[in-house]
Amino acid sequence: MHDDRSLVEARLKRVLDERIRPAVYSASVPLEVAVWNAPGEPVPVAEGLAAEPSPIDVGSMWGAPWGTCWFRVTGTVPAEWAGETVEAILDLGFDENMPGFQCEGLVYRPDGTPVKGLNPRNQWVRIGAPVAGGEEVRLHIEAASNPVILDYHPFLPTQLGDKETAGSDPQYKLTRMDLAVFEETVWQLVMDLEVLGELMQELPVDSGRRWELLRAVDRALDAVDLQDVKGTAAAARARLAEVLATPAQPSAHRISAVGHAHIDSAWLWPLRETVRKVARTTSNMTALLEDEPDFVFAMSQAQQWAWVKEHRPEVWAKVKKAVAEGRFVPAGGMWVESDTNMPGSEAMARQFVHGKRFFLEEFGVENDEAWLPDTFGFAAGLPQIIKAAGSKWLLTQKISWSQTNKFPHHTFQWEGIDGTRIFTHFPPVDTYNCSMKGSEIAHAAKNFKDKGVARHSLAPTGWGDGGGGTTREMVAKAARMRDLEGSATVVWETPEEFFTKAEAEYPNPPVWVGELYLELHRATLTSQAKTKQGNRRSEHLLREAELWAATAAVRAGFPYPYEQLDRVWKTVLLHQFHDILPGSSIAWVHREAEKTYAAVAGELGGIIDGAQRALAGEGTAELVFNSAPHARHGVAAGGAALPAPGAASYRHPREGGGYVLDNGLLRVEVDARGLVVSAYDIGAERESVAPGGAANLLQLHPDFPNMWDAWDVDEFYRNTVTDLVDADAVEPAEGARGTAAVRIVRSFGESTVTQVLSLAPGTKRLDIDTEVDWHETEKFLKLAFALDVHADRYASETQFGHFHRATHTNTSWEAAKFEACNHRFVHIEEPEWGVALVNDSTYGHDVTRTVRAADSGTTTTVRASLLRAPRFPDPETDQGVHRFRHALVPGAAIGDAVREGYRINLPERTVAGAEAEVTPLVAVDNDAVVVTAVKLADDGSGDVVVRFHESRGGRARATLTAGFQVAEATATDLLERPLAEAAPPQRAGDTVFLTLRPFELVTLRLKRA
């Protein structure tokens, strides 16, 4: 037989494109259109419906950037269409290649009932099936003219990312507003041909099945009269029936399709627009659920559900009904799909607390899965947080984006720092926007790495990023692939149904230990410094507010602000979304975030001040409140007292220029360039700074990644570096009482840096306060410390502990981690002596090692990432004044790193009051056991909840003593529910006896007598 494969395939493409698809709508009449431009921000639905619009013609431009236009479309179904299926085709000027990234609309009936959303892949509204003819049609469209930020030439700087700079030029051309006859049989033929044509392309050329499909398609096309597609579509379909009915092989890969619309809670649009995106998508999905009995849709992010409930009650009613039917599924159990690298311990825990509680309270649904398809890597502390929240599964696909190494599993056990294992699945379809293309389904089956021992994978199916969800075309394709030879089998299932099957068939999956590092998007640890600082500060203020409010409530009858704390927590958690905290959103998002964090700080500051004044009482004595988990300056952790008298540090000129700072424990030499050339641990007789090296060295790199400007830093940035060694001034500075300090000023490019280096009495710690007036573009600023430490690994703090990364690059996996995340500290050590670098607001860092030619010693260089200046999506990223605090801690063991990390983030507060001590509400007698939260129980019972963990990576025994009478102590999960499998804690009166394994996380609920 002659090989005519290419001929038939080309025939299929042209006939589909030029004859069959256009015949899906066989007749049409125009609708009359009028428009009202809403002034300013979006208006309530009732106002938009009541507004008086003006006529507008198809072909006219509409929609200023970020504007809202209310279109009214009216018409009459022709009488001669009686018995036909009629739809309105409402094309606002869509580009079908950009679902979720441009204009969108929500269609309403005149009474305000939402019908469905409009987007580039979903432009139709059903009028009737069949119609009687003569019906009057009146629809309203709330149309959002969101500008295209990520265009065909991506990553070009644009001012469209902020309403204040976007201008007022109309963005879109009204393209089509018609009533049309929908030809169901023709549409079904399109689905048949698309599925078979796409499957055919994926099968081996020498397979019999491919040629069977080719011949069937050829015969079907012969049956199509190109001048009468409607009249011959049924005959063409009949010629495809046999190949569509041939069942799949028993060994075929099995795909659980989950209806999905990954909606970024903010990204290339502001938060307020996401509220509307969610309403449009949920309206679409509830409508699709009514039409398609097999379809199942899952939506994560409790925040987005809460937005629907608050802002779109008419949509919420439909959602609740679909949830009750088990087909609209709350997924993931988190407040938002957050970043997981940067959120602190308590914040990561509260993502699950607030997410799971919302779904429990609203629907009685408990999520067993964490659902994070698009998060930029996963911290090593996450597994035990998932388990402590009462969940057991994790889904993501983002690791498939890694540039260097291909992850070896799709289904596996992920083991965290404490030994907790979570059953984890990476969908081999390698997208969270699966559209049921044959290429995607075939890729999932071929790509699946666990063949032979497992057969199930999951495919999140629907347009996402900017929303839209699953389409009727995707459902139709999935129906054809339910049991089709040559294809993986596809069935609509909930996440729970998938995970239950996958876990049952794979009882001994492989294990991956440690972080799931994404070898991409590393610069998200640094971009938009003020957003990151706002997050870090808010997390610690929340700790303080809960601690002091709980203490004051128990001790002084202070009204515990349950609702206020709940609301503020949710605000902070929202801003940990994986395009807000990582700094990868448009300018509008980060401008609003800065204002929000300032408001949060003011609100929490008020709670803290009120609670501390209630505890301090009336008086003039200066009480020092210590909210850190370790005692300092004679003040107990979680308590307040009069400060202990301190000694003094000294500063004197250094030979050759510069200054020496000395407090008897640490001697620091700052040379004439303002660089630290010596940090000598006097007691250990040990130098910290490498010979010939320096600490406090600012370094500037060019920073122009190949793509994804705000997200990426590519390894070649290191090829060029400028050491900022020229100083405008190196001079004495005023420090706090007894503190010796030096001030350094540098200028470079269009920017200036002012630093104050200070040595407080009684500490082995050099504090470094850095202020940068930053006006560079596409540059990367680092703060470097060349240390005389031989270490092949270093410790990096993560949630509820720390873990180790290599300092070397033996393998491609290690080399790929050239920029990584830490929380409050990085620690390197040789046996019995180490150095820590702690910070108050930075996350990105790198650690490298070199061997010195002079003495063959090893220099380990730790660098903190301070600032970047990418131009997309915010062309003014990080411009302006920034302040950072770091501290170098020579001679630090890991416990010192933990303590100093908390100290720099939780400064003491001084309050005038009675001359008395405030004893801690809860005290722990072992510094290895770190308390991360002291609060009153969320249920308003007045019980005290304490959360803590072992922080050093070893076993720990401790006693926890309550400063109140305890009637009962109960171990709970993160949601403060008793753990069924946990034995009651050993207790004697108000003391609880603790034994913890390395990094073990524990939540105790103490009932007050």
mmCIF file with all atom_site columns, N, CA, C and O in Angstrom, residues 919-958:
data_model
loop_
_atom_site.group_PDB
_atom_site.id
_atom_site.type_symbol
_atom_site.label_atom_id
_atom_site.label_alt_id
_atom_site.label_comp_id
_atom_site.label_asym_id
_atom_site.label_entity_id
_atom_site.label_seq_id
_atom_site.pdbx_PDB_ins_code
_atom_site.Cartn_x
_atom_site.Cartn_y
_atom_site.Cartn_z
_atom_site.occupancy
_atom_site.B_iso_or_equiv
_atom_site.pdbx_formal_charge
_atom_site.auth_seq_id
_atom_site.auth_comp_id
_atom_site.auth_asym_id
_atom_site.auth_atom_id
_atom_site.pdbx_PDB_model_num
ATOM 1   N N  . THR A 1 919 ? 5.583   37.121 84.556 1.00 0.00 ? 919 THR A N  1
ATOM 2   C CA . THR A 1 919 ? 6.099   35.765 84.310 1.00 0.00 ? 919 THR A CA 1
ATOM 3   C C  . THR A 1 919 ? 5.442   35.192 83.060 1.00 0.00 ? 919 THR A C  1
ATOM 4   O O  . THR A 1 919 ? 4.317   35.532 82.713 1.00 0.00 ? 919 THR A O  1
ATOM 5   N N  . PRO A 1 920 ? 6.139   34.307 82.355 1.00 0.00 ? 920 PRO A N  1
ATOM 6   C CA . PRO A 1 920 ? 5.600   33.758 81.108 1.00 0.00 ? 920 PRO A CA 1
ATOM 7   C C  . PRO A 1 920 ? 4.311   32.979 81.335 1.00 0.00 ? 920 PRO A C  1
ATOM 8   O O  . PRO A 1 920 ? 4.137   32.318 82.356 1.00 0.00 ? 920 PRO A O  1
ATOM 9   N N  . LEU A 1 921 ? 3.425   33.054 80.374 1.00 0.00 ? 921 LEU A N  1
ATOM 10  C CA . LEU A 1 921 ? 2.212   32.239 80.427 1.00 0.00 ? 921 LEU A CA 1
ATOM 11  C C  . LEU A 1 921 ? 2.563   30.763 80.304 1.00 0.00 ? 921 LEU A C  1
ATOM 12  O O  . LEU A 1 921 ? 1.934   29.907 80.909 1.00 0.00 ? 921 LEU A O  1
ATOM 13  N N  . VAL A 1 922 ? 3.609   30.495 79.509 1.00 0.00 ? 922 VAL A N  1
ATOM 14  C CA . VAL A 1 922 ? 4.108   29.127 79.325 1.00 0.00 ? 922 VAL A CA 1
ATOM 15  C C  . VAL A 1 922 ? 5.626   29.202 79.274 1.00 0.00 ? 922 VAL A C  1
ATOM 16  O O  . VAL A 1 922 ? 6.178   30.051 78.577 1.00 0.00 ? 922 VAL A O  1
ATOM 17  N N  . ALA A 1 923 ? 6.302   28.326 80.019 1.00 0.00 ? 923 ALA A N  1
ATOM 18  C CA . ALA A 1 923 ? 7.763   28.306 80.031 1.00 0.00 ? 923 ALA A CA 1
ATOM 19  C C  . ALA A 1 923 ? 8.258   26.901 79.700 1.00 0.00 ? 923 ALA A C  1
ATOM 20  O O  . ALA A 1 923 ? 7.680   25.908 80.147 1.00 0.00 ? 923 ALA A O  1
ATOM 21  N N  . VAL A 1 924 ? 9.325   26.828 78.918 1.00 0.00 ? 924 VAL A N  1
ATOM 22  C CA . VAL A 1 924 ? 9.960   25.558 78.566 1.00 0.00 ? 924 VAL A CA 1
ATOM 23  C C  . VAL A 1 924 ? 11.404  25.619 79.044 1.00 0.00 ? 924 VAL A C  1
ATOM 24  O O  . VAL A 1 924 ? 12.085  26.630 78.841 1.00 0.00 ? 924 VAL A O  1
ATOM 25  N N  . ASP A 1 925 ? 11.878  24.545 79.667 1.00 0.00 ? 925 ASP A N  1
ATOM 26  C CA . ASP A 1 925 ? 13.193  24.599 80.320 1.00 0.00 ? 925 ASP A CA 1
ATOM 27  C C  . ASP A 1 925 ? 14.351  24.113 79.449 1.00 0.00 ? 925 ASP A C  1
ATOM 28  O O  . ASP A 1 925 ? 15.456  23.941 79.939 1.00 0.00 ? 925 ASP A O  1
ATOM 29  N N  . ASN A 1 926 ? 14.129  23.902 78.155 1.00 0.00 ? 926 ASN A N  1
ATOM 30  C CA . ASN A 1 926 ? 15.196  23.431 77.269 1.00 0.00 ? 926 ASN A CA 1
ATOM 31  C C  . ASN A 1 926 ? 15.182  24.310 76.025 1.00 0.00 ? 926 ASN A C  1
ATOM 32  O O  . ASN A 1 926 ? 14.199  24.326 75.273 1.00 0.00 ? 926 ASN A O  1
ATOM 33  N N  . ASP A 1 927 ? 16.283  25.039 75.799 1.00 0.00 ? 927 ASP A N  1
ATOM 34  C CA . ASP A 1 927 ? 16.330  25.964 74.668 1.00 0.00 ? 927 ASP A CA 1
ATOM 35  C C  . ASP A 1 927 ? 16.256  25.265 73.316 1.00 0.00 ? 927 ASP A C  1
ATOM 36  O O  . ASP A 1 927 ? 15.992  25.912 72.290 1.00 0.00 ? 927 ASP A O  1
ATOM 37  N N  . ALA A 1 928 ? 16.502  23.953 73.283 1.00 0.00 ? 928 ALA A N  1
ATOM 38  C CA . ALA A 1 928 ? 16.367  23.225 72.023 1.00 0.00 ? 928 ALA A CA 1
ATOM 39  C C  . ALA A 1 928 ? 14.912  23.124 71.592 1.00 0.00 ? 928 ALA A C  1
ATOM 40  O O  . ALA A 1 928 ? 14.611  22.922 70.416 1.00 0.00 ? 928 ALA A O  1
ATOM 41  N N  . VAL A 1 929 ? 14.009  23.261 72.543 1.00 0.00 ? 929 VAL A N  1
ATOM 42  C CA . VAL A 1 929 ? 12.573  23.200 72.251 1.00 0.00 ? 929 VAL A CA 1
ATOM 43  C C  . VAL A 1 929 ? 12.075  24.635 72.081 1.00 0.00 ? 929 VAL A C  1
ATOM 44  O O  . VAL A 1 929 ? 12.067  25.414 73.031 1.00 0.00 ? 929 VAL A O  1
ATOM 45  N N  . VAL A 1 930 ? 11.683  24.970 70.876 1.00 0.00 ? 930 VAL A N  1
ATOM 46  C CA . VAL A 1 930 ? 11.308  26.339 70.526 1.00 0.00 ? 930 VAL A CA 1
ATOM 47  C C  . VAL A 1 930 ? 9.795   26.453 70.431 1.00 0.00 ? 930 VAL A C  1
ATOM 48  O O  . VAL A 1 930 ? 9.149   25.708 69.682 1.00 0.00 ? 930 VAL A O  1
ATOM 49  N N  . VAL A 1 931 ? 9.242   27.388 71.170 1.00 0.00 ? 931 VAL A N  1
ATOM 50  C CA . VAL A 1 931 ? 7.812   27.665 71.116 1.00 0.00 ? 931 VAL A CA 1
ATOM 51  C C  . VAL A 1 931 ? 7.551   28.640 69.963 1.00 0.00 ? 931 VAL A C  1
ATOM 52  O O  . VAL A 1 931 ? 8.120   29.726 69.915 1.00 0.00 ? 931 VAL A O  1
ATOM 53  N N  . THR A 1 932 ? 6.682   28.225 69.029 1.00 0.00 ? 932 THR A N  1
ATOM 54  C CA . THR A 1 932 ? 6.380   29.095 67.885 1.00 0.00 ? 932 THR A CA 1
ATOM 55  C C  . THR A 1 932 ? 5.056   29.815 68.036 1.00 0.00 ? 932 THR A C  1
ATOM 56  O O  . THR A 1 932 ? 4.803   30.782 67.319 1.00 0.00 ? 932 THR A O  1
ATOM 57  N N  . ALA A 1 933 ? 4.191   29.346 68.953 1.00 0.00 ? 933 ALA A N  1
ATOM 58  C CA . ALA A 1 933 ? 2.903   30.033 69.140 1.00 0.00 ? 933 ALA A CA 1
ATOM 59  C C  . ALA A 1 933 ? 2.384   29.796 70.543 1.00 0.00 ? 933 ALA A C  1
ATOM 60  O O  . ALA A 1 933 ? 2.428   28.672 71.057 1.00 0.00 ? 933 ALA A O  1
ATOM 61  N N  . VAL A 1 934 ? 1.904   30.862 71.176 1.00 0.00 ? 934 VAL A N  1
ATOM 62  C CA . VAL A 1 934 ? 1.118   30.795 72.401 1.00 0.00 ? 934 VAL A CA 1
ATOM 63  C C  . VAL A 1 934 ? -0.117  31.636 72.128 1.00 0.00 ? 934 VAL A C  1
ATOM 64  O O  . VAL A 1 934 ? -0.014  32.821 71.807 1.00 0.00 ? 934 VAL A O  1
ATOM 65  N N  . LYS A 1 935 ? -1.292  31.034 72.251 1.00 0.00 ? 935 LYS A N  1
ATOM 66  C CA . LYS A 1 935 ? -2.516  31.707 71.843 1.00 0.00 ? 935 LYS A CA 1
ATOM 67  C C  . LYS A 1 935 ? -3.682  31.105 72.599 1.00 0.00 ? 935 LYS A C  1
ATOM 68  O O  . LYS A 1 935 ? -3.539  30.065 73.259 1.00 0.00 ? 935 LYS A O  1
ATOM 69  N N  . LEU A 1 936 ? -4.832  31.737 72.505 1.00 0.00 ? 936 LEU A N  1
ATOM 70  C CA . LEU A 1 936 ? -6.051  31.118 72.993 1.00 0.00 ? 936 LEU A CA 1
ATOM 71  C C  . LEU A 1 936 ? -6.679  30.308 71.862 1.00 0.00 ? 936 LEU A C  1
ATOM 72  O O  . LEU A 1 936 ? -6.551  30.654 70.674 1.00 0.00 ? 936 LEU A O  1
ATOM 73  N N  . ALA A 1 937 ? -7.336  29.228 72.223 1.00 0.00 ? 937 ALA A N  1
ATOM 74  C CA . ALA A 1 937 ? -7.927  28.333 71.237 1.00 0.00 ? 937 ALA A CA 1
ATOM 75  C C  . ALA A 1 937 ? -8.917  29.084 70.355 1.00 0.00 ? 937 ALA A C  1
ATOM 76  O O  . ALA A 1 937 ? -9.647  29.968 70.813 1.00 0.00 ? 937 ALA A O  1
ATOM 77  N N  . ASP A 1 938 ? -8.939  28.704 69.090 1.00 0.00 ? 938 ASP A N  1
ATOM 78  C CA . ASP A 1 938 ? -9.762  29.415 68.125 1.00 0.00 ? 938 ASP A CA 1
ATOM 79  C C  . ASP A 1 938 ? -11.256 29.282 68.397 1.00 0.00 ? 938 ASP A C  1
ATOM 80  O O  . ASP A 1 938 ? -12.045 30.085 67.901 1.00 0.00 ? 938 ASP A O  1
ATOM 81  N N  . ASP A 1 939 ? -11.656 28.264 69.145 1.00 0.00 ? 939 ASP A N  1
ATOM 82  C CA . ASP A 1 939 ? -13.091 28.058 69.379 1.00 0.00 ? 939 ASP A CA 1
ATOM 83  C C  . ASP A 1 939 ? -13.666 28.953 70.464 1.00 0.00 ? 939 ASP A C  1
ATOM 84  O O  . ASP A 1 939 ? -14.846 28.867 70.806 1.00 0.00 ? 939 ASP A O  1
ATOM 85  N N  . GLY A 1 940 ? -12.828 29.831 71.047 1.00 0.00 ? 940 GLY A N  1
ATOM 86  C CA . GLY A 1 940 ? -13.311 30.757 72.057 1.00 0.00 ? 940 GLY A CA 1
ATOM 87  C C  . GLY A 1 940 ? -13.510 30.153 73.427 1.00 0.00 ? 940 GLY A C  1
ATOM 88  O O  . GLY A 1 940 ? -14.071 30.797 74.322 1.00 0.00 ? 940 GLY A O  1
ATOM 89  N N  . SER A 1 941 ? -13.001 28.941 73.638 1.00 0.00 ? 941 SER A N  1
ATOM 90  C CA . SER A 1 941 ? -13.179 28.253 74.925 1.00 0.00 ? 941 SER A CA 1
ATOM 91  C C  . SER A 1 941 ? -12.340 28.846 76.039 1.00 0.00 ? 941 SER A C  1
ATOM 92  O O  . SER A 1 941 ? -12.604 28.610 77.217 1.00 0.00 ? 941 SER A O  1
ATOM 93  N N  . GLY A 1 942 ? -11.300 29.593 75.679 1.00 0.00 ? 942 GLY A N  1
ATOM 94  C CA . GLY A 1 942 ? -10.366 30.106 76.668 1.00 0.00 ? 942 GLY A CA 1
ATOM 95  C C  . GLY A 1 942 ? -9.205  29.185 76.936 1.00 0.00 ? 942 GLY A C  1
ATOM 96  O O  . GLY A 1 942 ? -8.282  29.542 77.683 1.00 0.00 ? 942 GLY A O  1
ATOM 97  N N  . ASP A 1 943 ? -9.204  27.983 76.315 1.00 0.00 ? 943 ASP A N  1
ATOM 98  C CA . ASP A 1 943 ? -8.056  27.094 76.455 1.00 0.00 ? 943 ASP A CA 1
ATOM 99  C C  . ASP A 1 943 ? -6.825  27.759 75.851 1.00 0.00 ? 943 ASP A C  1
ATOM 100 O O  . ASP A 1 943 ? -6.925  28.527 74.883 1.00 0.00 ? 943 ASP A O  1
ATOM 101 N N  . VAL A 1 944 ? -5.674  27.447 76.424 1.00 0.00 ? 944 VAL A N  1
ATOM 102 C CA . VAL A 1 944 ? -4.411  27.977 75.914 1.00 0.00 ? 944 VAL A CA 1
ATOM 103 C C  . VAL A 1 944 ? -3.788  26.937 74.980 1.00 0.00 ? 944 VAL A C  1
ATOM 104 O O  . VAL A 1 944 ? -3.678  25.757 75.344 1.00 0.00 ? 944 VAL A O  1
ATOM 105 N N  . VAL A 1 945 ? -3.401  27.365 73.802 1.00 0.00 ? 945 VAL A N  1
ATOM 106 C CA . VAL A 1 945 ? -2.775  26.480 72.813 1.00 0.00 ? 945 VAL A CA 1
ATOM 107 C C  . VAL A 1 945 ? -1.309  26.875 72.681 1.00 0.00 ? 945 VAL A C  1
ATOM 108 O O  . VAL A 1 945 ? -0.978  28.055 72.530 1.00 0.00 ? 945 VAL A O  1
ATOM 109 N N  . VAL A 1 946 ? -0.441  25.869 72.769 1.00 0.00 ? 946 VAL A N  1
ATOM 110 C CA . VAL A 1 946 ? 1.003   26.081 72.664 1.00 0.00 ? 946 VAL A CA 1
ATOM 111 C C  . VAL A 1 946 ? 1.534   25.175 71.554 1.00 0.00 ? 946 VAL A C  1
ATOM 112 O O  . VAL A 1 946 ? 1.246   23.974 71.537 1.00 0.00 ? 946 VAL A O  1
ATOM 113 N N  . ARG A 1 947 ? 2.287   25.745 70.636 1.00 0.00 ? 947 ARG A N  1
ATOM 114 C CA . ARG A 1 947 ? 2.914   24.945 69.585 1.00 0.00 ? 947 ARG A CA 1
ATOM 115 C C  . ARG A 1 947 ? 4.428   25.087 69.701 1.00 0.00 ? 947 ARG A C  1
ATOM 116 O O  . ARG A 1 947 ? 4.943   26.197 69.875 1.00 0.00 ? 947 ARG A O  1
ATOM 117 N N  . PHE A 1 948 ? 5.135   23.978 69.566 1.00 0.00 ? 948 PHE A N  1
ATOM 118 C CA . PHE A 1 948 ? 6.593   23.995 69.727 1.00 0.00 ? 948 PHE A CA 1
ATOM 119 C C  . PHE A 1 948 ? 7.202   22.858 68.932 1.00 0.00 ? 948 PHE A C  1
ATOM 120 O O  . PHE A 1 948 ? 6.500   21.942 68.472 1.00 0.00 ? 948 PHE A O  1
ATOM 121 N N  . HIS A 1 949 ? 8.517   22.921 68.781 1.00 0.00 ? 949 HIS A N  1
ATOM 122 C CA . HIS A 1 949 ? 9.220   21.858 68.052 1.00 0.00 ? 949 HIS A CA 1
ATOM 123 C C  . HIS A 1 949 ? 10.649  21.763 68.557 1.00 0.00 ? 949 HIS A C  1
ATOM 124 O O  . HIS A 1 949 ? 11.188  22.703 69.159 1.00 0.00 ? 949 HIS A O  1
ATOM 125 N N  . GLU A 1 950 ? 11.265  20.624 68.301 1.00 0.00 ? 950 GLU A N  1
ATOM 126 C CA . GLU A 1 950 ? 12.689  20.463 68.567 1.00 0.00 ? 950 GLU A CA 1
ATOM 127 C C  . GLU A 1 950 ? 13.429  21.148 67.430 1.00 0.00 ? 950 GLU A C  1
ATOM 128 O O  . GLU A 1 950 ? 13.170  20.890 66.259 1.00 0.00 ? 950 GLU A O  1
ATOM 129 N N  . SER A 1 951 ? 14.371  22.038 67.757 1.00 0.00 ? 951 SER A N  1
ATOM 130 C CA . SER A 1 951 ? 14.929  22.946 66.752 1.00 0.00 ? 951 SER A CA 1
ATOM 131 C C  . SER A 1 951 ? 16.345  22.632 66.297 1.00 0.00 ? 951 SER A C  1
ATOM 132 O O  . SER A 1 951 ? 16.832  23.272 65.373 1.00 0.00 ? 951 SER A O  1
ATOM 133 N N  . ARG A 1 952 ? 17.011  21.653 66.923 1.00 0.00 ? 952 ARG A N  1
ATOM 134 C CA . ARG A 1 952 ? 18.438  21.454 66.631 1.00 0.00 ? 952 ARG A CA 1
ATOM 135 C C  . ARG A 1 952 ? 18.733  20.175 65.860 1.00 0.00 ? 952 ARG A C  1
ATOM 136 O O  . ARG A 1 952 ? 19.883  19.914 65.515 1.00 0.00 ? 952 ARG A O  1
ATOM 137 N N  . GLY A 1 953 ? 17.716  19.366 65.649 1.00 0.00 ? 953 GLY A N  1
ATOM 138 C CA . GLY A 1 953 ? 17.937  18.129 64.907 1.00 0.00 ? 953 GLY A CA 1
ATOM 139 C C  . GLY A 1 953 ? 18.339  16.967 65.780 1.00 0.00 ? 953 GLY A C  1
ATOM 140 O O  . GLY A 1 953 ? 18.907  15.983 65.275 1.00 0.00 ? 953 GLY A O  1
ATOM 141 N N  . GLY A 1 954 ? 18.073  17.037 67.078 1.00 0.00 ? 954 GLY A N  1
ATOM 142 C CA . GLY A 1 954 ? 18.407  15.953 67.995 1.00 0.00 ? 954 GLY A CA 1
ATOM 143 C C  . GLY A 1 954 ? 17.230  15.614 68.888 1.00 0.00 ? 954 GLY A C  1
ATOM 144 O O  . GLY A 1 954 ? 16.153  16.201 68.788 1.00 0.00 ? 954 GLY A O  1
ATOM 145 N N  . ARG A 1 955 ? 17.441  14.654 69.774 1.00 0.00 ? 955 ARG A N  1
ATOM 146 C CA . ARG A 1 955 ? 16.399  14.322 70.747 1.00 0.00 ? 955 ARG A CA 1
ATOM 147 C C  . ARG A 1 955 ? 16.379  15.388 71.832 1.00 0.00 ? 955 ARG A C  1
ATOM 148 O O  . ARG A 1 955 ? 17.403  15.982 72.155 1.00 0.00 ? 955 ARG A O  1
ATOM 149 N N  . ALA A 1 956 ? 15.211  15.593 72.400 1.00 0.00 ? 956 ALA A N  1
ATOM 150 C CA . ALA A 1 956 ? 15.122  16.618 73.445 1.00 0.00 ? 956 ALA A CA 1
ATOM 151 C C  . ALA A 1 956 ? 14.119  16.184 74.509 1.00 0.00 ? 956 ALA A C  1
ATOM 152 O O  . ALA A 1 956 ? 13.025  15.705 74.195 1.00 0.00 ? 956 ALA A O  1
ATOM 153 N N  . ARG A 1 957 ? 14.530  16.374 75.757 1.00 0.00 ? 957 ARG A N  1
ATOM 154 C CA . ARG A 1 957 ? 13.612  16.241 76.894 1.00 0.00 ? 957 ARG A CA 1
ATOM 155 C C  . ARG A 1 957 ? 13.424  17.631 77.486 1.00 0.00 ? 957 ARG A C  1
ATOM 156 O O  . ARG A 1 957 ? 14.370  18.413 77.573 1.00 0.00 ? 957 ARG A O  1
ATOM 157 N N  . ALA A 1 958 ? 12.210  17.912 77.880 1.00 0.00 ? 958 ALA A N  1
ATOM 158 C CA . ALA A 1 958 ? 11.943  19.234 78.441 1.00 0.00 ? 958 ALA A CA 1
ATOM 159 C C  . ALA A 1 958 ? 10.690  19.154 79.303 1.00 0.00 ? 958 ALA A C  1
ATOM 160 O O  . ALA A 1 958 ? 9.907   18.202 79.220 1.00 0.00 ? 958 ALA A O  1
#
